[in-house]
CSV table of C-alpha atoms and ligand atoms in Angstrom, one decimal:
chain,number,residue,atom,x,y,z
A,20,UNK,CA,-87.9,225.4,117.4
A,21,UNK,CA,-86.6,223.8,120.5
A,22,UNK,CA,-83.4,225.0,122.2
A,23,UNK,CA,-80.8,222.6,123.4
A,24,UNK,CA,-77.7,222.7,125.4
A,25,UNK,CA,-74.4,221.2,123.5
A,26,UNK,CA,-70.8,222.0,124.8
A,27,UNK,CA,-71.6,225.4,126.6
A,28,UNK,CA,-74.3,226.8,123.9
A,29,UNK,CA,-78.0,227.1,123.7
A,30,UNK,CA,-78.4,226.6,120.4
A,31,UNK,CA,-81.7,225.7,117.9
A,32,UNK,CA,-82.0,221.9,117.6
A,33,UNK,CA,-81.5,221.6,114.1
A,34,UNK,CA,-77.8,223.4,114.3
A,35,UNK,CA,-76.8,220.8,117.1
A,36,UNK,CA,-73.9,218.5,115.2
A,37,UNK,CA,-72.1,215.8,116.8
A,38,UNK,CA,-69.5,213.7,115.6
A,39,UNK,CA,-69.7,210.3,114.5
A,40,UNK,CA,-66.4,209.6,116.2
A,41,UNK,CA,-68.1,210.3,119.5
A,42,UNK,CA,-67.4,207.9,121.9
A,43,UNK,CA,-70.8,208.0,122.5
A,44,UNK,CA,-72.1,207.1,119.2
A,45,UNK,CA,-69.5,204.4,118.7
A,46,UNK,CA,-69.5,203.0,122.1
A,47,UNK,CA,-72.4,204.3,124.6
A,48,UNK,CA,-69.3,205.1,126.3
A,49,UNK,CA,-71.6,208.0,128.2
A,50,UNK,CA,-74.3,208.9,131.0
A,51,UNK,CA,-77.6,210.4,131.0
A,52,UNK,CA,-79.7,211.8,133.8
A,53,UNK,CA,-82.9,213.1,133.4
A,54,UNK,CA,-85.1,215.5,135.9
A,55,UNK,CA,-88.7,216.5,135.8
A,56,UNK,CA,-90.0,220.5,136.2
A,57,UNK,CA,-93.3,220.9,137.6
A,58,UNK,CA,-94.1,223.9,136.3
A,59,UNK,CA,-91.9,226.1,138.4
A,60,UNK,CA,-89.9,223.6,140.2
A,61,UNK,CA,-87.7,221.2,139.8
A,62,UNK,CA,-88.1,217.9,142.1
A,63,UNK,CA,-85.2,216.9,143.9
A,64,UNK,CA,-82.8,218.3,141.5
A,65,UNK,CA,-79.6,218.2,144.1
A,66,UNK,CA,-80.4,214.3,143.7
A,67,UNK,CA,-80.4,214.5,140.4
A,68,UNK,CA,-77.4,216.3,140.2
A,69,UNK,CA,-75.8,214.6,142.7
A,70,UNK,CA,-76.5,211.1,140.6
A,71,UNK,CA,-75.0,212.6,137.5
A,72,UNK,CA,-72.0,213.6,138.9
A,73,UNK,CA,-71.6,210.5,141.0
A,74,UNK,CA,-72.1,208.3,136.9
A,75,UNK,CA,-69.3,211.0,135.9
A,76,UNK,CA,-66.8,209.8,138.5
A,77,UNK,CA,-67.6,205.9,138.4
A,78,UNK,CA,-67.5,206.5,134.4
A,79,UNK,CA,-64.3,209.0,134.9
A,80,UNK,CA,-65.7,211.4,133.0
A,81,UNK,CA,-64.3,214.1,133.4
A,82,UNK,CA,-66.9,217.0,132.7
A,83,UNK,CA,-65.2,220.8,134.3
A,84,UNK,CA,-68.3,222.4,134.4
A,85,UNK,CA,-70.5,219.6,136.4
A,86,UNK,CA,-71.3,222.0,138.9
A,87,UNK,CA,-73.3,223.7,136.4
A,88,UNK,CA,-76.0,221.0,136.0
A,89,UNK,CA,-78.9,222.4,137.8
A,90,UNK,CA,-78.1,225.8,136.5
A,91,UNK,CA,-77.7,224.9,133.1
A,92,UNK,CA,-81.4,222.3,133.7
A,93,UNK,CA,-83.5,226.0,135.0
A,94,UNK,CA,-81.6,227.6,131.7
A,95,UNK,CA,-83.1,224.7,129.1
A,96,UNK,CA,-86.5,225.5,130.8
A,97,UNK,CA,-86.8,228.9,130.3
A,98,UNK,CA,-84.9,228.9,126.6
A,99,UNK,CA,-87.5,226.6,125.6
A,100,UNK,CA,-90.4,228.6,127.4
A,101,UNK,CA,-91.7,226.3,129.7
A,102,UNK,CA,-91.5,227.8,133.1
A,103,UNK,CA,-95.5,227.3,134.1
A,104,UNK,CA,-95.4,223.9,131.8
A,105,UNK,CA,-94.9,220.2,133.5
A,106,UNK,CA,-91.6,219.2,131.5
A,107,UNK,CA,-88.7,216.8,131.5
A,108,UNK,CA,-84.9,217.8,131.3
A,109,UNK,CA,-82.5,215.2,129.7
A,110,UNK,CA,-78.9,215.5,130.0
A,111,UNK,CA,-75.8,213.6,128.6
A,112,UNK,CA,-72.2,213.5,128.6
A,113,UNK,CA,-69.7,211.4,126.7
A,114,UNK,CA,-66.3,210.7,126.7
A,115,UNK,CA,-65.8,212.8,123.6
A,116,UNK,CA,-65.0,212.3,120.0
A,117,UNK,CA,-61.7,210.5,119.3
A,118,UNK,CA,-60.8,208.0,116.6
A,119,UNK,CA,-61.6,204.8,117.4
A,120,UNK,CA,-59.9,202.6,120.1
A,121,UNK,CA,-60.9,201.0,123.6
A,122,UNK,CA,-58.3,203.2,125.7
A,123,UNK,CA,-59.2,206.1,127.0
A,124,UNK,CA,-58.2,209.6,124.4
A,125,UNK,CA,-54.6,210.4,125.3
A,126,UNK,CA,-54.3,213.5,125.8
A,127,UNK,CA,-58.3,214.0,127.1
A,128,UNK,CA,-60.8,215.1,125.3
A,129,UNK,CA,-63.2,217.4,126.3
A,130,UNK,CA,-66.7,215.4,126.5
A,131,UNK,CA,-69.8,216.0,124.7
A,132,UNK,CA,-72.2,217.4,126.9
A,133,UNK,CA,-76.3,217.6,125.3
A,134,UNK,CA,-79.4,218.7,127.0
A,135,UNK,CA,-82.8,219.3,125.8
A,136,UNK,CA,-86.4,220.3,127.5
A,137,UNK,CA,-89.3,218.9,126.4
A,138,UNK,CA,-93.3,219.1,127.5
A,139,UNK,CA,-94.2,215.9,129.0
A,140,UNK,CA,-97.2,215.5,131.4
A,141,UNK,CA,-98.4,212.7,133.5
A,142,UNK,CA,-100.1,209.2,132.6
A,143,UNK,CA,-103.0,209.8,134.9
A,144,UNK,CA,-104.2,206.5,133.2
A,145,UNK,CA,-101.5,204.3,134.5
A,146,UNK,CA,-101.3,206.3,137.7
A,147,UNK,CA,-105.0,205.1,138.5
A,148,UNK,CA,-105.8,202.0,136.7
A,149,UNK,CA,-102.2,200.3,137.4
A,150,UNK,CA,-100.5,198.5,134.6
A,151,UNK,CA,-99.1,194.9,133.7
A,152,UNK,CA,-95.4,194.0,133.6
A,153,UNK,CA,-93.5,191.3,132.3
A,154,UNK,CA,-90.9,189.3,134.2
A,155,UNK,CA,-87.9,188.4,132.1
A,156,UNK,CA,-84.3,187.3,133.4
A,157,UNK,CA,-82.0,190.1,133.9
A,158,UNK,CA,-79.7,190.3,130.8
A,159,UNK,CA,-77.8,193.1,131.9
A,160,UNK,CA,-74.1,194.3,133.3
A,161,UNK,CA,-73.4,194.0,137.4
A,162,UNK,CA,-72.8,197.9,137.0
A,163,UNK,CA,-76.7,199.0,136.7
A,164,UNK,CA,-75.9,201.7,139.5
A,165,UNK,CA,-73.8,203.8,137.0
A,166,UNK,CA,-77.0,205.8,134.4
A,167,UNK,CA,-75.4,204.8,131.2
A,168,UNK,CA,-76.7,205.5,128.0
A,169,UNK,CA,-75.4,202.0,126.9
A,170,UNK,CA,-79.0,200.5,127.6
A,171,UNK,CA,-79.6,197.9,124.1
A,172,UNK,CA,-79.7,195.2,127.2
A,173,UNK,CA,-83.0,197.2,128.3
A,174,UNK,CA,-84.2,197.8,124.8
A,175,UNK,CA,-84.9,194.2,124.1
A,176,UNK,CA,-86.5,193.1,126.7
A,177,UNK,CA,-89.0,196.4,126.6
A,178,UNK,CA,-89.3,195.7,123.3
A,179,UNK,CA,-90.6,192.2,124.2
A,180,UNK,CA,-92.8,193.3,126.9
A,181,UNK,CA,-94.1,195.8,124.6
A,182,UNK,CA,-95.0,193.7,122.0
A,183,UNK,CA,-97.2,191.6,124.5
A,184,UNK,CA,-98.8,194.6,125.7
A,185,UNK,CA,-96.9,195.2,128.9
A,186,UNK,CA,-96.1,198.6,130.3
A,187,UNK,CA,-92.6,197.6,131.8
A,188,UNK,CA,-89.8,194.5,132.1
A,189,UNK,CA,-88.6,194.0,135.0
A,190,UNK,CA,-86.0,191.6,135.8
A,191,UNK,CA,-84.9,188.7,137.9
A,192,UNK,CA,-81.0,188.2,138.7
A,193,UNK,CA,-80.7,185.1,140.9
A,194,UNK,CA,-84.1,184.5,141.6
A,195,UNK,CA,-84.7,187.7,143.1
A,196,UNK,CA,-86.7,190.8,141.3
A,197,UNK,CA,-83.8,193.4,140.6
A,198,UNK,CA,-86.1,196.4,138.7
A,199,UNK,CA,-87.4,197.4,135.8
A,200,UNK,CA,-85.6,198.3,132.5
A,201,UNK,CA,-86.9,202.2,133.3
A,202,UNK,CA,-88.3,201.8,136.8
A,203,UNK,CA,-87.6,200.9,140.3
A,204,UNK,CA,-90.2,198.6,141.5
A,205,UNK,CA,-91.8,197.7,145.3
A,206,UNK,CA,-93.9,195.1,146.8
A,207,UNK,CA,-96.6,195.5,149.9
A,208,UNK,CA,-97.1,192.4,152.0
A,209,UNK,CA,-98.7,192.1,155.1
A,210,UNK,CA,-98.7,196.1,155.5
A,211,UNK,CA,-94.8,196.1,154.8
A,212,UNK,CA,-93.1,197.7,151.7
A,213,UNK,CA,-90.2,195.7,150.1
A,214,UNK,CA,-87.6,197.0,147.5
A,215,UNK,CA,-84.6,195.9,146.5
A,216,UNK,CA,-81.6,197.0,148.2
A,217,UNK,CA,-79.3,199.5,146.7
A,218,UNK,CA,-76.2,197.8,144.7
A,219,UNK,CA,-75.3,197.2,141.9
A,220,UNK,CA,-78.0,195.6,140.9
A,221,UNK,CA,-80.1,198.2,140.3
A,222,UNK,CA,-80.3,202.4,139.3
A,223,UNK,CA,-80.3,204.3,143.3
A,224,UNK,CA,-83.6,206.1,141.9
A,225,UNK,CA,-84.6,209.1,143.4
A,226,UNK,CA,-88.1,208.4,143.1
A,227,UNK,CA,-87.3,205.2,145.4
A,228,UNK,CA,-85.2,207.0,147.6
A,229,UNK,CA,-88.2,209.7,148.5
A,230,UNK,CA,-91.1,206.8,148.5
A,231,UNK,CA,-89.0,205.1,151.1
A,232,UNK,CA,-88.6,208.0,153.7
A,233,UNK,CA,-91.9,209.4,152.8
A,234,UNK,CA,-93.3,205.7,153.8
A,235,UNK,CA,-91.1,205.9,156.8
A,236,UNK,CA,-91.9,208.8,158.0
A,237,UNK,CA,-95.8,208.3,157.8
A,238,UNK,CA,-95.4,204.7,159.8
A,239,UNK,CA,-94.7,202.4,157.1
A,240,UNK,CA,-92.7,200.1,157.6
A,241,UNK,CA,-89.9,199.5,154.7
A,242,UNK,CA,-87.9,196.5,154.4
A,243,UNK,CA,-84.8,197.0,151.4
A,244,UNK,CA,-84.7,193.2,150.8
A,245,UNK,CA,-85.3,191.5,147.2
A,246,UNK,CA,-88.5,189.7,147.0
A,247,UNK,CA,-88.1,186.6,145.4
A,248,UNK,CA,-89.8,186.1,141.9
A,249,UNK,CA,-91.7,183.1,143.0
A,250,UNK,CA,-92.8,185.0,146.3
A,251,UNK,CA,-94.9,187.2,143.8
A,252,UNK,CA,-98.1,185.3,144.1
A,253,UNK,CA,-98.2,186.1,148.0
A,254,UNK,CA,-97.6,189.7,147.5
A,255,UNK,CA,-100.4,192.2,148.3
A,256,UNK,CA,-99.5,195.1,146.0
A,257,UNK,CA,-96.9,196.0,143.8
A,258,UNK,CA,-95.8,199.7,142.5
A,259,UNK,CA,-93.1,200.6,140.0
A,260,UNK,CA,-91.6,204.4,140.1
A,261,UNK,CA,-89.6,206.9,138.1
A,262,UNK,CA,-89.5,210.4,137.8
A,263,UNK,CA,-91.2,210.7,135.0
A,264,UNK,CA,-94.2,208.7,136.0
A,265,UNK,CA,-93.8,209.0,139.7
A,266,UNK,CA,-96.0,205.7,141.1
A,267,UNK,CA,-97.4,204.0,138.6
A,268,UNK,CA,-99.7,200.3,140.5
A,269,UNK,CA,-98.2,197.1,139.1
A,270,UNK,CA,-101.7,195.2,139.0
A,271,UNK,CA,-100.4,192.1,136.8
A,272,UNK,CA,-96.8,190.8,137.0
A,273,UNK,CA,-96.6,188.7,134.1
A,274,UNK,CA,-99.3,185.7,134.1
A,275,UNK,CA,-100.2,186.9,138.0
A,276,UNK,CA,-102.9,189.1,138.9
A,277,UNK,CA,-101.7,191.0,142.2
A,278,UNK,CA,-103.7,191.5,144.6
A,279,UNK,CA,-107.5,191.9,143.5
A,280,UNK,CA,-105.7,193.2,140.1
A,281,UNK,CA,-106.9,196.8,141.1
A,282,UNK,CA,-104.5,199.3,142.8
A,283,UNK,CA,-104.1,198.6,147.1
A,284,UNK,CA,-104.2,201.1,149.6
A,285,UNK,CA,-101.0,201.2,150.6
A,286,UNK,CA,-99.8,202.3,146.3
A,287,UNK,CA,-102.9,204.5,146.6
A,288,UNK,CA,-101.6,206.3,150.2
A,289,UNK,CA,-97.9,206.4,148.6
A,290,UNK,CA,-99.4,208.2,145.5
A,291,UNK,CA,-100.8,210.8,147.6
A,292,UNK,CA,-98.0,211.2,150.2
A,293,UNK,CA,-95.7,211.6,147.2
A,294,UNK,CA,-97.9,214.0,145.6
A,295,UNK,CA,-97.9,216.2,148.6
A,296,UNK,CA,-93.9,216.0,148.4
A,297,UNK,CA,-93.6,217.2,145.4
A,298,UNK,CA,-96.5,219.9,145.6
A,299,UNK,CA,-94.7,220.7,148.4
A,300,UNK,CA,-91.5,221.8,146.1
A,301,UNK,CA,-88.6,220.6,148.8
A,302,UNK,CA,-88.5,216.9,149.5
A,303,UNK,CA,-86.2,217.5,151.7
A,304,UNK,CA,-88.9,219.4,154.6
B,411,LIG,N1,-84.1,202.0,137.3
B,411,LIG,C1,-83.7,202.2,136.0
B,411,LIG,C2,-83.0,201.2,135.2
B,411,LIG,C3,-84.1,203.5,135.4
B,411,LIG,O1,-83.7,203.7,134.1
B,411,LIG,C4,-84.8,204.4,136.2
B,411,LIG,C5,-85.2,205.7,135.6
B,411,LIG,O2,-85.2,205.9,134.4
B,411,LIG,C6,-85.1,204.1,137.5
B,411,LIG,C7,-84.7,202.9,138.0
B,411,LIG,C8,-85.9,205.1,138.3
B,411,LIG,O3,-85.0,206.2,138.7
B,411,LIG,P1,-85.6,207.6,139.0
B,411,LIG,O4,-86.6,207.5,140.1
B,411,LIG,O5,-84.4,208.4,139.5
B,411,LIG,O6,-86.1,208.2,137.8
C-alpha cells in the first residue's frame, strides 16, 4: 500500500480523507509541484522547492511548514521504498476546507497539504523517435507562471490532441508559440535555440531553465524570444521538456513535418548534455 503525506502524517493511501469543502475540490483554488528521484537523487529539488513556494506566495497561501518541502519529498521516497527506484514526487496545497464563498476563510484556515511517490520511469520511445504535437490557440489565464492545479483549460485541449494521436498541445497566444499544456517547448534554427521568454505566459520550468545554461555553457547560442506559429515551417528542430520526460524531439507540429521529421543534432546533443547533468546529481556544478 502506498504511503502519502496529508497535513503532517504519512499515512496509507486508502486512510487519506479530504473534505469536500476543500477549496481545492470546489475551486482548484491550490498549487501543485512535482519533482523526479533518480534513484538516489533528486534533480534540482532547491528549484523545485523554490517554485512551490514562490505559487504559495503569488496564490497567498499560507503553508508554515514550506520549508519542509524537500524534507518531506526524500521522506515520501523512502516511506514508499523507492530509494534505488526512478520515481516522481507530487505535492499540493490548498487553501483549505471552508464553506463555500469567493473570499478568502476569515479567520485562516490551515491548508491541505498531499504528497505521494510513485514509480515512474522514462519514455525512451519518445526520447528517441520524437513525437507529434498539435497547435491549438491558447485558451488559458495570463497567470500560467503560478503551478495551479486549476488546469481544465489544459485538459481539453490535451484531450483534443490526444484524440488525434498527438503526444502534446501546445499553444499559440498572439501569434506567438507560448508552451505546451505539460511542457515547455524550444526551436533550433540556424544552430540557434529559441524559447519563449519567461512571463506570464508560460510555467518558468526547471527543465527549461537547465537546457538553457547547459546549452550556454557548451557554445549554444540561446535566444528567449517567441517563435512565431507561422515561422514553424523554417524551423530546423523542435524539443519539448519536463521533468518527467526531460527532452522529448518535437518531429511533427501539427500538419508540419520539422525538419527531416527525425530528431536533429542539436535535440540529440541537448539530450546528452542534459543527461550528464543529471547523472551528475548537482545541476548546479
Ligand atoms: N509548462 C507547463 C504548463 C507545465 O505543466 C510543465 C510541467 O508540468 C512545464 C511547462 C515544464 O516544467 P518542468 O520542467 O519544471 O517540469
Amino acid at each position: 500500500m502506498d504511503v502519502v503525506y496529508l497535513n503532517g502524517q504519512f499515512i496509507p493511501w486508502d486512510q487519506a480523507r479530504i473534505s469536500p469543502d476543500d477549496r481545492g475540490f470546489l475551486f482548484g483554488d491550490s498549487i501543485y509541484e512535482v519533482t523526479r528521484w533518480y534513484g538516489g537523487y533528486f534533480f534540482d529539488l532547491p528549484s523545485h522547492a523554490a517554485r512551490f513556494r514562490r505559487s504559495l506566495h503569488e496564490t497567498r497561501i499560507i503553508w508554515e511548514e514550506e520549508s519542509r518541502f524537500e524534507e518531506i519529498s526524500e521522506e515520501l521516497i523512502h516511506h514508499n521504498g523507492l530509494g534505488t527506484e526512478c520515481a516522481m514526487v507530487y505535492f499540493q496545497a490548498t487553501r483549505g476546507v471552508a464553506p463555500r464563498t469567493h473570499a478568502f476563510p476569515d479567520p485562516p484556515v490551515k491548508p491541505t497539504v498531499y504528497g505521494f511517490a510513485r514509480r515512474q520511469s522514462l519514455n525512451t520511445l519518445a526520447s528517441e523517435r520524437g513525437v507529434g504535437i498539435w497547435l491549438t490557440p491558447d485558451p488559458r489565464w495570463n497567470r500560467c507562471d503560478i503551478k495551479t492545479t486549476a488546469l481544465i483549460a489544459n485538459i481539453l485541449p490535451y484531450q483534443e490532441a490526444h484524440d488525434k494521436g498527438f503526444a502534446e498541445v501546445c499553444f499559440v497566444r498572439n501569434g506567438f508559440v507560448t508552451e505546451g499544456a505539460h511542457s515547455n517547448i524550444f526551436f533550433v534554427r540556424d544552430e540557434s535555440l529559441y524559447t519563449h521568454p519567461e512571463n506570464n505566459d508560460i510555467l518558468a520550468g526547471i527543465t527549461r531553465k537547465n537546457i538553457i545554461s547547459i546549452a550556454r555553457s557548451n557554445g549554444i547560442n540561446v535566444i528567449e524570444e517567441a517563435v512565431a506559429a507561422d515561422m514553424i515551417p523554417y524551423m530546423n528542430e523542435a524539443l519539448i521538456c519536463n521533468t518527467t520526460g526531460e527532452i522529448v524531439p518535437a518531429t511533427r507540429i501539427s500538419d508540419q513535418v520539422i525538419g527531416d521529421g527525425t530528431p536533429g543534432p542539436v535535440t540529440k546533443r541537448l539530450q546528452i548534455l542534459l543527461r550528464e547533468l543529471i547523472q551528475s546529481g548537482d545541476p548546479h556544478r
